[in-house]
């Protein structure tokens, strides 16, 4: 009995406290806009899991797929001890290249789809490698370099779809539609595109890579103890670049899925505004980088976002409430999630080039 | 072309771009020296910009706005302290959360309080007036640079030597450096390192808040969603690069201010906005590359 009490006090009470605080924050925020709390909750549940023929649930699932994809991408880096927070730039590079290749290159649809996805993965990988090269050869910490590279690509993409490749007739800042034959089909009888399957494949690949290959083992070793990895003579620089390239490729793939599965073109800001990359990062951090929990936390955050959109529709609560709630969740669990990988002191400076 | 770029109004615009980055970076320096790995400057800055508009609009005074901005920044600092210092959350995780919190909360409150989306632009927002220094204004180049700026710029300028003195002489400044370098020694001396770090976070919040006020009630009189637009991150880079020493920080802030203001000018000359917006972020890796090259060369 005493043991049970101890576990209850240690494990359950803190989580109850988390739920309590989130409820308090939600209540205060909803009261601020003087909406009906009950209606807001109803709107939230409807927006996340309901809708006619479960349309909103499908939206949540497809968003969860993108978030999980970005989470996988950063997880590969984090587990190798690389603080790559440039997923957003890699995602944008992938989405932009996928849309442009599909719009500009003629050919049979399936070939074009494959080519675009490969090009998107290459673009994401290249953008990640750029950050890696900045760290290894110039001495810009990865934390800083990868983050700063988020901005130029965002503006490059914005320029390309605002001027040379703009669909002028649409009146919006966006590229032309990719050929309809290249659109990812829906699962039979639903409104959910098959992009989620690509993420599942990427996830299986990531886990298999991490746990069954020599490279995966070595990069995890590098993440857990860089000094040890260096001392036993692992090629740490090459490992870092390989890992970054894989992270970037997965981010690029996610960008391509967003293009072919959801938007069918590149719209300015479509990958930045929903904060897919940042949500992916917090989805990984929430579960302490345990791979099989990542899809669950990805779904959880996707549901918060689509649910908030539902609250906005039905109860007039601004959907940015989702950002606040996500931040509060991360803050409340921060002390339980940081894990060994992020707290080692030599990573505090972003693992500088000469470290 | 060059005289089109470097006319007096260019020099007059540089301080407007230097001030927010400098104030945020000086705040970051407090944390850096005290051993708090704070990369949430972006969020602090954004919270300050919003609070400045809030205070200025409700109280009808720019000074009230600046005060509110400091309070807004300090509140963010206290959130950081609660979750990082007291509950022991990882600094990077807490920073990411605070950046999201600031982005979400400012947009949410913009709609909740002012009932607008995107931007709040109202005649009720009182901004800072430019201060004209009679003698100095006549000096070529330096005149427009130093005269006709808002008080926040002069505060930021004064903070550089003040902070330098603070770290070199003041008891709390020395304790902050001790906390950053050897917290155990400080603990042995009977001073709580966490308390010192709390003060660093409070100071950082106040300075970042003022930087935010420069963005929203000195450069313009309005609040736009995410108006910090990455400047906090540039401040983080500046802090990491200089290890939080005030004078080198000042030099870097000036470089970024010049690039920022240059990009604003070439946009007026017809360059697409996307390219000019990119300039500060391209300048950063270039400056870093140059610095590392220079360091390596001088090390040989």
XYZ file of C-alpha atoms in Angstrom, chain B:
300
model
C 23.657 54.922 -56.283
C 25.839 55.153 -53.193
C 24.853 58.694 -52.341
C 21.266 57.570 -52.764
C 21.880 54.964 -50.067
C 24.023 56.925 -47.661
C 22.185 60.195 -47.282
C 21.427 61.824 -43.917
C 18.123 60.022 -43.587
C 20.025 56.728 -43.801
C 22.160 57.740 -40.845
C 19.051 58.866 -39.037
C 17.444 55.466 -39.545
C 20.365 53.341 -38.308
C 19.703 53.910 -34.578
C 16.090 52.848 -35.022
C 17.297 49.440 -36.136
C 20.224 49.242 -33.720
C 18.211 50.012 -30.580
C 15.942 46.932 -30.340
C 18.735 44.479 -31.154
C 21.134 46.229 -28.779
C 18.698 46.334 -25.859
C 17.692 42.706 -26.329
C 21.317 41.631 -26.660
C 22.341 43.534 -23.512
C 19.528 41.753 -21.690
C 20.778 38.488 -23.103
C 24.260 39.394 -21.884
C 22.988 39.488 -18.284
C 21.707 35.925 -18.655
C 24.784 34.743 -20.516
C 27.145 36.054 -17.850
C 24.976 34.620 -15.074
C 24.998 31.200 -16.710
C 21.360 31.162 -17.798
C 21.094 29.816 -21.332
C 18.285 32.089 -22.439
C 17.430 31.812 -26.141
C 13.919 33.186 -25.601
C 14.908 36.788 -26.359
C 12.578 36.711 -29.368
C 9.638 36.008 -27.073
C 10.741 38.610 -24.508
C 11.018 41.224 -27.253
C 7.612 40.401 -28.682
C 5.965 40.515 -25.257
C 7.594 43.908 -24.661
C 6.368 45.278 -27.985
C 2.819 44.223 -27.206
C 2.849 45.439 -23.611
C 4.208 48.802 -24.780
C 1.223 49.330 -27.054
C -1.101 48.151 -24.307
C 0.349 50.547 -21.716
C 0.612 53.466 -24.100
C -2.945 53.031 -25.330
C -4.537 52.703 -21.891
C -2.496 55.348 -20.082
C -2.068 57.696 -23.024
C 1.644 58.135 -22.447
C 4.704 56.707 -24.140
C 6.471 56.437 -20.781
C 3.636 54.354 -19.407
C 4.062 52.235 -22.510
C 7.764 51.774 -21.814
C 7.003 50.891 -18.204
C 4.394 48.367 -19.283
C 6.886 46.956 -21.801
C 9.427 46.429 -19.032
C 6.798 44.756 -16.890
C 5.783 42.553 -19.817
C 9.382 41.531 -20.380
C 9.949 40.932 -16.676
C 6.855 38.711 -16.515
C 8.333 36.578 -19.281
C 11.599 36.508 -17.326
C 9.728 35.325 -14.248
C 8.038 32.563 -16.253
C 11.486 31.512 -17.421
C 12.776 31.595 -13.844
C 9.869 29.565 -12.509
C 10.218 26.767 -15.024
C 13.971 26.767 -15.542
C 15.431 27.769 -12.173
C 12.802 26.510 -9.765
C 11.336 23.494 -11.544
C 14.543 22.584 -13.317
C 13.279 22.432 -16.899
C 15.896 22.420 -19.639
C 16.732 25.976 -20.698
C 16.397 25.249 -24.419
C 13.012 23.591 -23.954
C 11.769 26.430 -21.746
C 13.040 28.976 -24.262
C 11.220 27.341 -27.157
C 8.049 27.216 -25.069
C 8.344 30.891 -24.115
C 8.818 31.938 -27.731
C 5.627 30.051 -28.623
C 3.854 31.465 -25.579
C 4.723 35.039 -26.512
C 3.654 34.556 -30.128
C 0.376 32.947 -29.115
C -0.464 35.200 -26.194
C 0.194 38.490 -27.999
C -1.943 37.460 -30.972
C -4.651 36.129 -28.682
C -4.735 39.241 -26.532
C -4.657 41.448 -29.627
C -7.974 39.914 -30.563
C -9.308 39.636 -27.027
C -8.516 43.214 -25.965
C -8.512 45.281 -29.155
C -10.715 43.019 -31.254
C -8.466 43.184 -34.302
C -6.410 40.614 -36.181
C -3.027 41.138 -37.745
C -2.256 44.654 -36.639
C -3.490 47.214 -34.124
C -3.120 50.750 -35.385
C -4.938 53.418 -33.434
C -4.509 57.126 -32.811
C -4.715 56.360 -29.086
C -1.245 54.791 -29.129
C 1.134 57.511 -28.011
C 4.662 57.043 -29.305
C 7.990 58.485 -28.205
C 8.949 61.849 -29.677
C 12.313 62.429 -31.289
C 14.714 64.480 -29.167
C 16.693 67.087 -31.092
C 20.105 67.945 -29.725
C 20.727 71.507 -30.986
C 24.539 71.590 -31.211
C 25.086 68.050 -32.389
C 22.488 68.042 -35.167
C 24.702 70.245 -37.346
C 27.674 67.820 -37.417
C 27.732 65.941 -40.744
C 27.026 62.174 -40.542
C 27.222 62.065 -36.740
C 24.524 64.713 -36.365
C 21.595 62.779 -37.856
C 22.944 59.632 -36.190
C 22.925 61.063 -32.689
C 20.281 63.765 -32.776
C 16.600 63.328 -33.468
C 16.350 59.886 -31.890
C 13.957 58.736 -29.198
C 14.979 58.469 -25.569
C 15.163 54.687 -25.861
C 18.164 54.982 -28.174
C 20.017 57.135 -25.655
C 19.099 54.713 -22.893
C 20.445 51.847 -24.988
C 23.662 53.753 -25.673
C 24.099 54.554 -21.991
C 23.464 50.936 -21.045
C 26.605 49.762 -22.849
C 29.182 51.432 -20.554
C 26.846 51.050 -17.577
C 26.609 47.303 -18.083
C 30.358 47.125 -18.599
C 30.864 48.875 -15.246
C 28.194 46.722 -13.695
C 30.017 43.514 -14.610
C 33.382 44.967 -13.621
C 32.520 46.748 -10.379
C 29.047 46.221 -9.012
C 28.509 43.600 -6.352
C 25.551 42.012 -8.177
C 27.413 42.146 -11.497
C 30.378 40.352 -9.978
C 28.064 37.810 -8.427
C 26.450 37.234 -11.810
C 29.817 36.512 -13.369
C 30.664 34.217 -10.484
C 27.378 32.375 -11.016
C 28.229 31.899 -14.655
C 31.763 30.763 -14.036
C 31.626 28.860 -10.777
C 28.256 28.672 -9.010
C 29.637 26.351 -6.322
C 32.075 29.021 -5.167
C 29.278 31.525 -4.862
C 27.187 29.025 -2.947
C 30.116 28.449 -0.611
C 30.284 32.200 -0.113
C 26.728 32.159 1.165
C 25.019 33.609 -1.897
C 22.334 31.664 -3.706
C 23.267 31.344 -7.397
C 19.617 30.865 -8.316
C 18.692 34.170 -6.740
C 21.408 35.900 -8.729
C 20.145 34.202 -11.888
C 16.642 35.357 -11.071
C 17.905 38.948 -11.017
C 19.639 38.382 -14.338
C 16.359 37.178 -15.835
C 14.469 40.150 -14.405
C 17.040 42.561 -15.837
C 16.977 40.723 -19.143
C 13.193 40.966 -19.263
C 13.249 44.695 -18.544
C 15.853 45.416 -21.234
C 14.164 43.224 -23.824
C 10.871 44.887 -22.941
C 12.394 48.292 -23.700
C 13.713 46.886 -26.962
C 10.194 45.797 -27.788
C 8.912 49.271 -26.920
C 11.359 50.688 -29.456
C 9.795 48.434 -32.098
C 6.176 49.263 -31.377
C 5.977 52.770 -29.926
C 9.141 54.485 -31.181
C 9.823 53.226 -34.716
C 6.095 53.087 -35.453
C 2.926 53.507 -33.437
C 1.316 50.131 -33.885
C 1.554 46.472 -33.035
C 1.787 43.804 -35.739
C 1.625 40.068 -35.045
C 5.136 38.677 -34.663
C 6.619 42.112 -35.161
C 9.911 41.093 -33.553
C 10.489 39.169 -36.817
C 13.621 37.300 -35.761
C 15.450 40.242 -34.173
C 15.522 38.416 -30.849
C 17.317 35.539 -32.544
C 19.868 37.913 -33.999
C 20.382 39.239 -30.480
C 20.920 35.644 -29.296
C 23.574 35.210 -31.978
C 25.254 38.434 -30.899
C 25.285 37.292 -27.261
C 26.687 33.837 -28.038
C 29.300 35.355 -30.288
C 30.577 37.886 -27.768
C 30.008 35.745 -24.664
C 27.970 38.640 -23.307
C 30.632 41.351 -23.214
C 28.926 44.745 -23.658
C 31.358 46.581 -25.975
C 31.769 43.836 -28.604
C 28.005 43.390 -28.369
C 27.550 47.034 -29.204
C 29.756 46.660 -32.297
C 27.755 43.681 -33.539
C 24.428 45.377 -32.877
C 25.621 48.336 -34.946
C 26.606 46.052 -37.836
C 23.166 44.457 -37.833
C 21.477 47.812 -37.448
C 23.317 49.122 -40.489
C 22.425 46.041 -42.557
C 18.822 46.228 -41.409
C 18.524 49.866 -42.266
C 20.364 49.349 -45.563
C 17.906 46.638 -46.505
C 15.094 49.041 -45.772
C 16.694 51.607 -48.086
C 17.309 49.322 -51.060
C 13.719 48.224 -50.826
C 12.836 51.842 -51.525
C 15.037 51.645 -54.619
C 12.915 48.864 -56.086
C 14.564 45.654 -54.893
C 11.938 42.986 -54.108
C 11.012 43.019 -50.454
C 11.820 39.338 -50.010
C 15.488 39.956 -50.807
C 15.795 42.926 -48.530
C 14.066 41.080 -45.692
C 16.630 38.331 -46.107
C 19.648 40.578 -45.684
C 20.022 40.552 -41.877
C 19.810 36.759 -41.825
C 22.376 36.402 -44.590
C 24.574 38.994 -42.922
C 24.698 36.892 -39.756
C 26.397 33.805 -41.233
C 28.657 36.075 -43.273
C 29.739 38.035 -40.198
C 30.214 34.782 -38.294
C 32.273 33.321 -41.135
C 34.447 36.404 -41.299
C 34.916 36.361 -37.544
C 35.908 32.699 -37.414
C 38.347 33.229 -40.303
C 39.826 36.214 -38.499
C 40.076 34.299 -35.230
C 41.799 31.376 -36.864
C 44.232 33.657 -38.580
C 45.110 35.545 -35.426
C 45.456 32.256 -33.546
C 48.177 31.101 -35.924
